[in-house]
Amino acid sequence: MFCPKCGDPIESNETFCNKCGNQLRTSPNLQQQNINVPTFNTNQTNNQSNFNNQYSINNQYPNNQYSNDNKNQMKMIFIGAGAGLGVLIIVLVCVLTFGKTNYYFSNETYDDNNEIINTSENNTAQKKSKYSTVIITDNTYSGMKISNNSDAIKLIAKDSTDQKSSCSSEIKAIEEQIIKDYGITAVNLCEMDVEFAKEVANVFEVIYKEYPSVRGYLTNLSLINASMQQGYIAAFMPVFNFATADSSSGYPWIIKTQVLLNTTYFLNPTRLEASVTDGSNSGHFPPNATMYSPVAHELGHYLSFLAMMRHYDVESILLIDNNNVDELYKLYDDFGKGDFSLAMIQEAYNNYKKDTNTTLTLDEWRATISSYAVAKDNSGDYIYDETIAEGFHDVYLNGDNAKDASKYVVDVLKKKLES
């Protein structure tokens, strides 16, 4: 067998292509249990191939699961709920579990001996090095008693809390403060240095103070085990199908919205600082980037996603049933195609052009923010939301001294969030 996306040889039982990360089939199982706290199904997701190139404006960013076109990715399928179709729907919904994610890639070339190894039948990712976390970010549950948002929040929180037994009291205190201050359901920074964790919390403080209306939508902030060869520093995952109910249809579903921090970097601050500083100096990232500021980039994606929710009049995606599943599909589809992101960028560009009579093209204008602001997927299509996230990152770092393109993009983002 060969991967339909890159042509690399694959085994018949593989879920993802080892070369390009393309999803080959849905997750093999969601546990069918009719108890409140089922055992974990710990299938750690590793959807990125080796990242071995220095990137410039015209390079393609490999295997970014946020694809403009998603020509080669499975689409969500929605089937009318019936007693005989319940199990099928649960399987199909796994597409959401391994869906679109925004990764923030470094521009390093790697020689990493701390590769991921697979252990046991469930392919749970474990790291050989000390730069790893006990936290599993992609546990899934099925057959749950779910009737309201409170049930959803309790299950997400319990999944997080049950993994904290080995975490220090200092880190737990920081996690609880973040949960309290910013309305995030679950925070898992277990092995992170205490002072570093405080600086990450400060990023949230600055942004949530400026954007108080975004409180309460992000369900998870967590470390995640991922190799340095996978190349990404942090990720925003807007839709993760966390749990399904004990009904014939599987409704309602619990959806997690997550910011994930790669342990290879966030448990190795020296390496993270060197990587980000190099990226900033080379123009890969905005000027003055710090080892904490990639979190601001991912929160830029988060705010952009919330703006899109407001555009589609979607109040919440925490709990999905037959009444709002179509709304979720619209968000998921647009997030992949990038239509809403592009519309925001075009509006910002038109405002700038009106004010300055610039001769820059749209793409040249976007590229003034950073080379990552014009990132492409491995099909050669622009990932327009990276322009928004990088513009947001730039304004977070540099304020009035940020690039004009960044300021115009953030002005439009603010307007969309307020509408």
Short mmCIF file of C-alpha atoms in Angstrom, two decimals:
data_model
loop_
_atom_site.label_atom_id
_atom_site.label_comp_id
_atom_site.label_asym_id
_atom_site.label_seq_id
_atom_site.Cartn_x
_atom_site.Cartn_y
_atom_site.Cartn_z
CA MET A 1 0.00 0.00 0.00
CA PHE A 2 1.02 3.60 -0.60
CA CYS A 3 -0.05 6.86 1.02
CA PRO A 4 -2.51 8.64 -1.31
CA LYS A 5 -1.01 11.99 -0.30
CA CYS A 6 2.76 11.53 -0.68
CA GLY A 7 3.15 8.04 -2.20
CA ASP A 8 5.27 6.67 0.63
CA PRO A 9 4.90 2.91 1.35
CA ILE A 10 2.59 2.21 4.29
CA GLU A 11 1.40 -0.81 6.24
CA SER A 12 -2.25 -1.81 5.95
CA ASN A 13 -2.92 -1.28 9.66
CA GLU A 14 -1.39 2.20 9.92
CA THR A 15 -3.61 5.15 10.89
CA PHE A 16 -1.18 7.87 9.75
CA CYS A 17 1.51 8.02 7.09
CA ASN A 18 4.93 7.96 8.79
CA LYS A 19 6.35 10.31 6.16
CA CYS A 20 3.77 13.08 5.68
CA GLY A 21 1.37 12.53 8.61
CA ASN A 22 -1.69 12.10 6.36
CA GLN A 23 -4.61 10.39 8.11
CA LEU A 24 -5.17 7.04 6.42
CA ARG A 25 -8.20 5.87 8.38
CA THR A 26 -10.19 6.83 11.44
CA SER A 27 -9.01 6.03 14.93
CA PRO A 28 -9.49 2.29 15.40
CA ASN A 29 -11.56 2.39 18.49
CA LEU A 30 -13.53 4.44 20.90
CA GLN A 31 -14.24 2.43 23.99
CA GLN A 32 -17.86 1.45 24.43
CA GLN A 33 -18.52 1.80 28.13
CA ASN A 34 -21.57 2.77 30.11
CA ILE A 35 -19.79 3.99 33.22
CA ASN A 36 -19.03 7.48 34.38
CA VAL A 37 -15.25 7.20 34.33
CA PRO A 38 -14.07 4.65 31.77
CA THR A 39 -10.45 3.60 31.46
CA PHE A 40 -8.30 5.78 29.27
CA ASN A 41 -7.95 5.20 25.56
CA THR A 42 -4.51 6.77 25.21
CA ASN A 43 -3.84 7.14 21.51
CA GLN A 44 -1.33 9.99 21.44
CA THR A 45 -1.62 11.84 18.13
CA ASN A 46 1.55 12.35 16.10
CA ASN A 47 0.53 13.90 12.81
CA GLN A 48 3.74 15.65 11.77
CA SER A 49 6.63 14.30 9.72
CA ASN A 50 10.28 15.23 10.14
CA PHE A 51 10.95 18.93 9.78
CA ASN A 52 14.43 19.29 8.39
CA ASN A 53 14.55 22.49 6.34
CA GLN A 54 15.35 26.14 6.92
CA TYR A 55 12.25 28.01 5.80
CA SER A 56 11.88 31.27 3.92
CA ILE A 57 8.89 33.11 2.48
CA ASN A 58 8.59 30.88 -0.54
CA ASN A 59 9.06 27.53 1.21
CA GLN A 60 6.20 25.20 2.00
CA TYR A 61 5.49 24.29 5.58
CA PRO A 62 5.17 20.50 5.77
CA ASN A 63 2.12 18.64 6.90
CA ASN A 64 0.31 21.48 8.64
CA GLN A 65 -3.04 19.98 9.48
CA TYR A 66 -4.63 23.38 8.94
CA SER A 67 -4.86 23.22 5.16
CA ASN A 68 -6.53 25.83 2.95
CA ASP A 69 -8.00 23.18 0.73
CA ASN A 70 -7.67 19.88 2.58
CA LYS A 71 -7.89 18.05 -0.74
CA ASN A 72 -6.37 14.93 0.75
CA GLN A 73 -7.96 14.94 4.20
CA MET A 74 -11.11 13.14 5.23
CA LYS A 75 -14.19 15.32 5.46
CA MET A 76 -16.61 15.11 8.34
CA ILE A 77 -19.63 12.97 7.54
CA PHE A 78 -22.91 13.50 9.27
CA ILE A 79 -25.58 10.81 9.18
CA GLY A 80 -29.11 11.02 10.53
CA ALA A 81 -29.19 9.41 13.94
CA GLY A 82 -30.87 6.03 14.12
CA ALA A 83 -30.56 3.03 16.38
CA GLY A 84 -28.69 1.01 13.76
CA LEU A 85 -26.26 3.82 12.91
CA GLY A 86 -25.05 4.80 16.37
CA VAL A 87 -21.76 2.89 16.29
CA LEU A 88 -21.04 4.11 12.75
CA ILE A 89 -21.50 7.72 13.81
CA ILE A 90 -19.11 7.25 16.72
CA VAL A 91 -16.47 5.93 14.32
CA LEU A 92 -17.00 8.74 11.82
CA VAL A 93 -16.79 11.37 14.50
CA CYS A 94 -13.19 10.33 15.10
CA VAL A 95 -12.33 12.47 12.09
CA LEU A 96 -12.78 15.41 14.45
CA THR A 97 -10.38 13.84 16.91
CA PHE A 98 -7.58 13.96 14.37
CA GLY A 99 -8.74 17.12 12.66
CA LYS A 100 -7.28 20.45 11.72
CA THR A 101 -4.65 21.98 13.96
CA ASN A 102 -2.47 25.10 13.72
CA TYR A 103 1.15 24.33 14.45
CA TYR A 104 3.78 27.00 15.14
CA PHE A 105 6.94 25.68 13.50
CA SER A 106 10.48 26.64 14.37
CA ASN A 107 12.99 27.26 11.57
CA GLU A 108 15.64 24.97 13.03
CA THR A 109 17.35 22.00 11.43
CA TYR A 110 17.22 19.09 13.83
CA ASP A 111 19.55 16.35 14.93
CA ASP A 112 17.38 14.95 17.66
CA ASN A 113 18.29 11.73 19.42
CA ASN A 114 15.25 11.94 21.68
CA GLU A 115 12.87 10.39 19.20
CA ILE A 116 9.41 9.16 20.09
CA ILE A 117 9.01 5.45 20.56
CA ASN A 118 5.75 3.51 20.61
CA THR A 119 4.93 1.27 23.51
CA SER A 120 2.12 -1.23 23.99
CA GLU A 121 -0.81 -1.92 21.72
CA ASN A 122 -2.35 1.53 21.84
CA ASN A 123 0.68 3.34 20.36
CA THR A 124 0.84 5.77 23.25
CA ALA A 125 3.71 8.17 22.62
CA GLN A 126 6.49 8.01 25.19
CA LYS A 127 9.71 10.05 25.19
CA LYS A 128 13.15 8.65 25.91
CA SER A 129 14.42 11.97 27.21
CA LYS A 130 13.64 13.94 30.33
CA TYR A 131 11.70 16.43 28.22
CA SER A 132 8.39 14.64 28.53
CA THR A 133 5.11 14.89 30.39
CA VAL A 134 2.90 12.33 32.06
CA ILE A 135 -0.10 14.16 30.62
CA ILE A 136 -2.02 12.51 27.77
CA THR A 137 -3.86 15.13 25.73
CA ASP A 138 -5.95 12.88 23.51
CA ASN A 139 -7.82 10.56 25.85
CA THR A 140 -11.29 9.84 24.44
CA TYR A 141 -14.44 8.55 26.10
CA SER A 142 -17.66 7.03 24.79
CA GLY A 143 -20.89 5.77 26.30
CA MET A 144 -20.95 8.61 28.81
CA LYS A 145 -23.83 10.11 30.75
CA ILE A 146 -23.89 13.58 29.19
CA SER A 147 -26.86 15.92 29.28
CA ASN A 148 -25.53 19.48 29.70
CA ASN A 149 -22.48 21.74 29.69
CA SER A 150 -21.86 21.04 33.34
CA ASP A 151 -21.41 17.34 32.60
CA ALA A 152 -18.97 18.21 29.82
CA ILE A 153 -16.91 20.53 32.01
CA LYS A 154 -16.77 17.98 34.83
CA LEU A 155 -15.51 15.22 32.53
CA ILE A 156 -12.82 17.41 30.93
CA ALA A 157 -11.72 18.59 34.38
CA LYS A 158 -11.67 15.04 35.78
CA ASP A 159 -9.60 13.76 32.87
CA SER A 160 -7.08 16.50 33.65
CA THR A 161 -7.11 16.19 37.43
CA ASP A 162 -6.70 12.41 37.40
CA GLN A 163 -3.33 12.87 35.68
CA LYS A 164 -1.89 15.32 38.23
CA SER A 165 -0.85 12.94 41.00
CA SER A 166 2.88 13.37 40.34
CA CYS A 167 2.74 17.14 39.78
CA SER A 168 4.23 19.56 42.27
CA SER A 169 2.03 21.66 44.53
CA GLU A 170 3.62 24.84 43.12
CA ILE A 171 2.63 23.95 39.56
CA LYS A 172 -0.85 22.86 40.66
CA ALA A 173 -1.32 26.25 42.29
CA ILE A 174 -0.37 28.04 39.07
CA GLU A 175 -2.68 25.79 37.07
CA GLU A 176 -5.59 26.48 39.41
CA GLN A 177 -4.97 30.22 39.19
CA ILE A 178 -5.06 30.09 35.39
CA ILE A 179 -8.29 28.07 35.51
CA LYS A 180 -9.84 30.58 37.90
CA ASP A 181 -8.67 33.76 36.18
CA TYR A 182 -9.27 32.83 32.54
CA GLY A 183 -12.12 30.33 32.58
CA ILE A 184 -10.04 27.50 31.11
CA THR A 185 -11.50 24.16 32.14
CA ALA A 186 -8.25 22.19 32.44
CA VAL A 187 -4.59 23.22 32.67
CA ASN A 188 -1.72 20.71 32.69
CA LEU A 189 1.79 22.16 32.99
CA CYS A 190 2.97 19.41 35.33
CA GLU A 191 6.72 19.19 34.66
CA MET A 192 7.25 22.83 33.70
CA ASP A 193 9.64 25.03 35.64
CA VAL A 194 7.64 27.09 38.11
CA GLU A 195 8.98 30.48 37.01
CA PHE A 196 8.50 29.55 33.36
CA ALA A 197 4.91 28.51 34.07
CA LYS A 198 4.31 31.90 35.71
CA GLU A 199 5.56 33.65 32.57
CA VAL A 200 3.19 31.58 30.43
CA ALA A 201 0.37 32.63 32.76
CA ASN A 202 1.44 36.26 32.27
CA VAL A 203 0.86 35.93 28.51
CA PHE A 204 -2.74 34.96 29.25
CA GLU A 205 -3.07 37.84 31.71
CA VAL A 206 -2.02 40.44 29.14
CA ILE A 207 -4.23 39.08 26.36
CA TYR A 208 -7.33 38.29 28.41
CA LYS A 209 -7.19 41.77 29.95
CA GLU A 210 -7.27 43.25 26.44
CA TYR A 211 -9.90 40.77 25.22
CA PRO A 212 -12.13 39.90 28.20
CA SER A 213 -14.90 38.52 25.98
CA VAL A 214 -12.77 35.51 24.98
CA ARG A 215 -12.90 34.04 28.46
CA GLY A 216 -14.55 30.65 28.83
CA TYR A 217 -14.18 29.07 25.37
CA LEU A 218 -10.72 27.50 25.63
CA THR A 219 -11.11 24.17 27.45
CA ASN A 220 -7.48 23.01 27.71
CA LEU A 221 -3.96 24.37 28.05
CA SER A 222 -1.51 21.50 28.21
CA LEU A 223 1.96 20.20 27.61
CA ILE A 224 2.10 17.54 24.89
CA ASN A 225 4.78 14.98 24.08
CA ALA A 226 6.12 15.61 20.59
CA SER A 227 9.58 15.14 19.16
CA MET A 228 11.75 18.08 18.15
CA GLN A 229 11.90 16.52 14.70
CA GLN A 230 8.18 17.16 14.40
CA GLY A 231 9.20 20.78 14.32
CA TYR A 232 6.40 22.60 16.06
CA ILE A 233 6.73 24.67 19.20
CA ALA A 234 3.06 24.98 20.09
CA ALA A 235 -0.31 24.24 18.52
CA PHE A 236 -3.92 25.38 18.55
CA MET A 237 -6.49 22.60 18.14
CA PRO A 238 -9.99 24.13 17.90
CA VAL A 239 -11.96 20.90 17.62
CA PHE A 240 -11.11 17.66 19.41
CA ASN A 241 -13.90 15.12 19.85
CA PHE A 242 -13.33 14.20 23.48
CA ALA A 243 -16.42 12.19 24.41
CA THR A 244 -19.69 10.82 23.10
CA ALA A 245 -22.88 9.98 24.98
CA ASP A 246 -24.50 6.64 25.79
CA SER A 247 -27.19 7.13 23.15
CA SER A 248 -27.75 5.25 19.91
CA SER A 249 -26.63 8.32 17.97
CA GLY A 250 -23.64 9.15 20.18
CA TYR A 251 -25.07 12.63 20.80
CA PRO A 252 -24.23 14.81 22.53
CA TRP A 253 -20.51 15.04 21.83
CA ILE A 254 -18.06 16.90 24.07
CA ILE A 255 -15.62 19.03 22.07
CA LYS A 256 -12.32 20.25 23.51
CA THR A 257 -10.61 23.42 22.25
CA GLN A 258 -6.92 23.28 23.14
CA VAL A 259 -3.61 25.11 23.17
CA LEU A 260 -0.81 22.54 23.27
CA LEU A 261 2.83 23.21 24.22
CA ASN A 262 5.51 20.86 22.89
CA THR A 263 7.48 19.44 25.83
CA THR A 264 10.68 19.27 23.78
CA TYR A 265 10.70 23.04 23.90
CA PHE A 266 8.64 24.07 26.92
CA LEU A 267 10.50 21.70 29.25
CA ASN A 268 13.81 22.87 27.76
CA PRO A 269 13.69 26.68 28.04
CA THR A 270 17.29 27.12 26.90
CA ARG A 271 16.58 25.38 23.60
CA LEU A 272 13.27 27.19 23.22
CA GLU A 273 14.85 30.59 23.80
CA ALA A 274 17.63 29.89 21.31
CA SER A 275 15.18 28.68 18.68
CA VAL A 276 12.78 31.60 19.06
CA THR A 277 15.57 34.17 19.17
CA ASP A 278 17.10 32.75 16.00
CA GLY A 279 13.68 32.72 14.33
CA SER A 280 13.04 36.31 15.34
CA ASN A 281 16.47 37.53 14.19
CA SER A 282 16.06 35.81 10.81
CA GLY A 283 12.59 37.23 10.19
CA HIS A 284 10.92 33.85 10.53
CA PHE A 285 9.05 35.22 13.56
CA PRO A 286 8.22 38.87 14.39
CA PRO A 287 10.93 41.04 15.99
CA ASN A 288 11.65 40.67 19.72
CA ALA A 289 10.01 37.25 20.07
CA THR A 290 10.61 35.61 23.44
CA MET A 291 10.41 32.03 24.60
CA TYR A 292 6.96 32.77 26.04
CA SER A 293 5.51 34.60 23.06
CA PRO A 294 4.68 31.54 20.89
CA VAL A 295 1.78 31.17 23.32
CA ALA A 296 0.54 34.56 22.10
CA HIS A 297 0.71 33.30 18.51
CA GLU A 298 -1.53 30.34 19.39
CA LEU A 299 -3.91 32.63 21.25
CA GLY A 300 -4.04 34.66 18.04
CA HIS A 301 -5.42 31.55 16.34
CA TYR A 302 -7.83 31.11 19.22
CA LEU A 303 -9.15 34.68 18.89
CA SER A 304 -9.45 34.25 15.13
CA PHE A 305 -11.49 31.09 15.67
CA LEU A 306 -13.76 32.90 18.14
CA ALA A 307 -14.24 35.69 15.59
CA MET A 308 -15.33 33.06 13.09
CA MET A 309 -17.75 31.61 15.65
CA ARG A 310 -19.31 35.06 16.02
CA HIS A 311 -19.49 35.38 12.23
CA TYR A 312 -21.51 32.18 12.06
CA ASP A 313 -23.55 33.05 15.19
CA VAL A 314 -22.23 29.99 17.02
CA GLU A 315 -22.47 30.52 20.76
CA SER A 316 -20.54 27.42 21.86
CA ILE A 317 -19.10 24.18 20.51
CA LEU A 318 -18.52 22.54 23.89
CA LEU A 319 -21.58 20.30 23.51
CA ILE A 320 -22.71 19.17 20.07
CA ASP A 321 -26.01 17.50 19.26
CA ASN A 322 -28.40 17.15 16.36
CA ASN A 323 -29.41 20.81 16.70
CA ASN A 324 -25.98 22.40 16.24
CA VAL A 325 -23.86 19.82 14.44
CA ASP A 326 -24.33 21.69 11.15
CA GLU A 327 -22.87 24.80 12.80
CA LEU A 328 -19.83 22.81 13.88
CA TYR A 329 -19.39 21.56 10.33
CA LYS A 330 -19.43 25.12 8.98
CA LEU A 331 -16.70 26.13 11.43
CA TYR A 332 -14.62 23.04 10.73
CA ASP A 333 -14.95 23.46 6.98
CA ASP A 334 -14.09 27.18 7.00
CA PHE A 335 -11.19 26.63 9.38
CA GLY A 336 -9.75 24.22 6.82
CA LYS A 337 -10.40 26.33 3.75
CA GLY A 338 -9.40 29.61 5.36
CA ASP A 339 -12.19 31.67 3.75
CA PHE A 340 -13.01 33.70 6.85
CA SER A 341 -9.34 34.30 7.65
CA LEU A 342 -8.68 35.50 4.12
CA ALA A 343 -11.71 37.81 4.25
CA MET A 344 -10.36 39.41 7.43
CA ILE A 345 -6.92 39.86 5.86
CA GLN A 346 -8.39 41.37 2.70
CA GLU A 347 -10.44 43.80 4.76
CA ALA A 348 -7.33 44.84 6.70
CA TYR A 349 -5.33 45.19 3.48
CA ASN A 350 -8.04 47.29 1.82
CA ASN A 351 -8.11 49.57 4.87
CA TYR A 352 -4.34 49.96 4.69
CA LYS A 353 -4.39 50.53 0.94
CA LYS A 354 -7.04 53.22 1.34
CA ASP A 355 -4.97 54.99 4.01
CA THR A 356 -1.58 54.73 2.30
CA ASN A 357 -2.08 54.07 -1.43
CA THR A 358 0.43 51.26 -1.08
CA THR A 359 1.77 49.53 -4.17
CA LEU A 360 2.43 46.31 -2.25
CA THR A 361 0.40 43.29 -3.29
CA LEU A 362 -1.62 41.48 -0.64
CA ASP A 363 0.98 38.75 -0.27
CA GLU A 364 3.88 41.21 -0.17
CA TRP A 365 2.03 43.17 2.49
CA ARG A 366 1.44 40.03 4.60
CA ALA A 367 5.10 39.10 4.29
CA THR A 368 6.16 42.33 6.00
CA ILE A 369 4.98 40.79 9.30
CA SER A 370 7.27 37.74 9.15
CA SER A 371 8.07 34.89 6.80
CA TYR A 372 5.78 32.68 8.87
CA ALA A 373 2.90 35.05 8.15
CA VAL A 374 2.92 33.73 4.58
CA ALA A 375 3.29 30.06 5.51
CA LYS A 376 2.03 27.45 3.07
CA ASP A 377 0.81 23.93 3.57
CA ASN A 378 2.52 21.06 1.77
CA SER A 379 0.09 21.44 -1.14
CA GLY A 380 1.50 24.92 -1.73
CA ASP A 381 -1.61 26.74 -0.48
CA TYR A 382 -1.35 29.70 1.85
CA ILE A 383 -2.44 29.17 5.45
CA TYR A 384 -4.15 32.51 5.85
CA ASP A 385 -4.81 32.21 9.56
CA GLU A 386 -1.04 32.24 10.11
CA THR A 387 -1.07 35.87 8.93
CA ILE A 388 -3.62 36.70 11.62
CA ALA A 389 -1.77 34.80 14.34
CA GLU A 390 1.58 36.34 13.40
CA GLY A 391 0.09 39.83 13.20
CA PHE A 392 -1.40 39.28 16.65
CA HIS A 393 1.96 37.94 17.88
CA ASP A 394 3.71 41.04 16.51
CA VAL A 395 1.30 43.48 18.19
CA TYR A 396 1.56 41.54 21.46
CA LEU A 397 5.34 41.86 21.33
CA ASN A 398 5.83 45.32 19.87
CA GLY A 399 2.65 47.33 20.42
CA ASP A 400 2.72 50.63 18.51
CA ASN A 401 6.07 49.59 17.01
CA ALA A 402 4.57 46.52 15.36
CA LYS A 403 4.46 46.35 11.57
CA ASP A 404 1.62 48.31 9.98
CA ALA A 405 0.20 45.12 8.47
CA SER A 406 0.03 43.55 11.93
CA LYS A 407 -1.80 46.53 13.41
CA TYR A 408 -4.34 46.65 10.60
CA VAL A 409 -4.98 42.91 10.88
CA VAL A 410 -5.48 43.12 14.65
CA ASP A 411 -7.85 46.09 14.25
CA VAL A 412 -10.08 43.98 12.00
CA LEU A 413 -9.81 41.01 14.40
CA LYS A 414 -10.95 43.22 17.30
CA LYS A 415 -13.90 44.46 15.28
CA LYS A 416 -14.96 40.91 14.42
CA LEU A 417 -14.71 39.85 18.05
CA GLU A 418 -16.91 42.76 19.13
CA SER A 419 -19.58 42.17 16.48
#
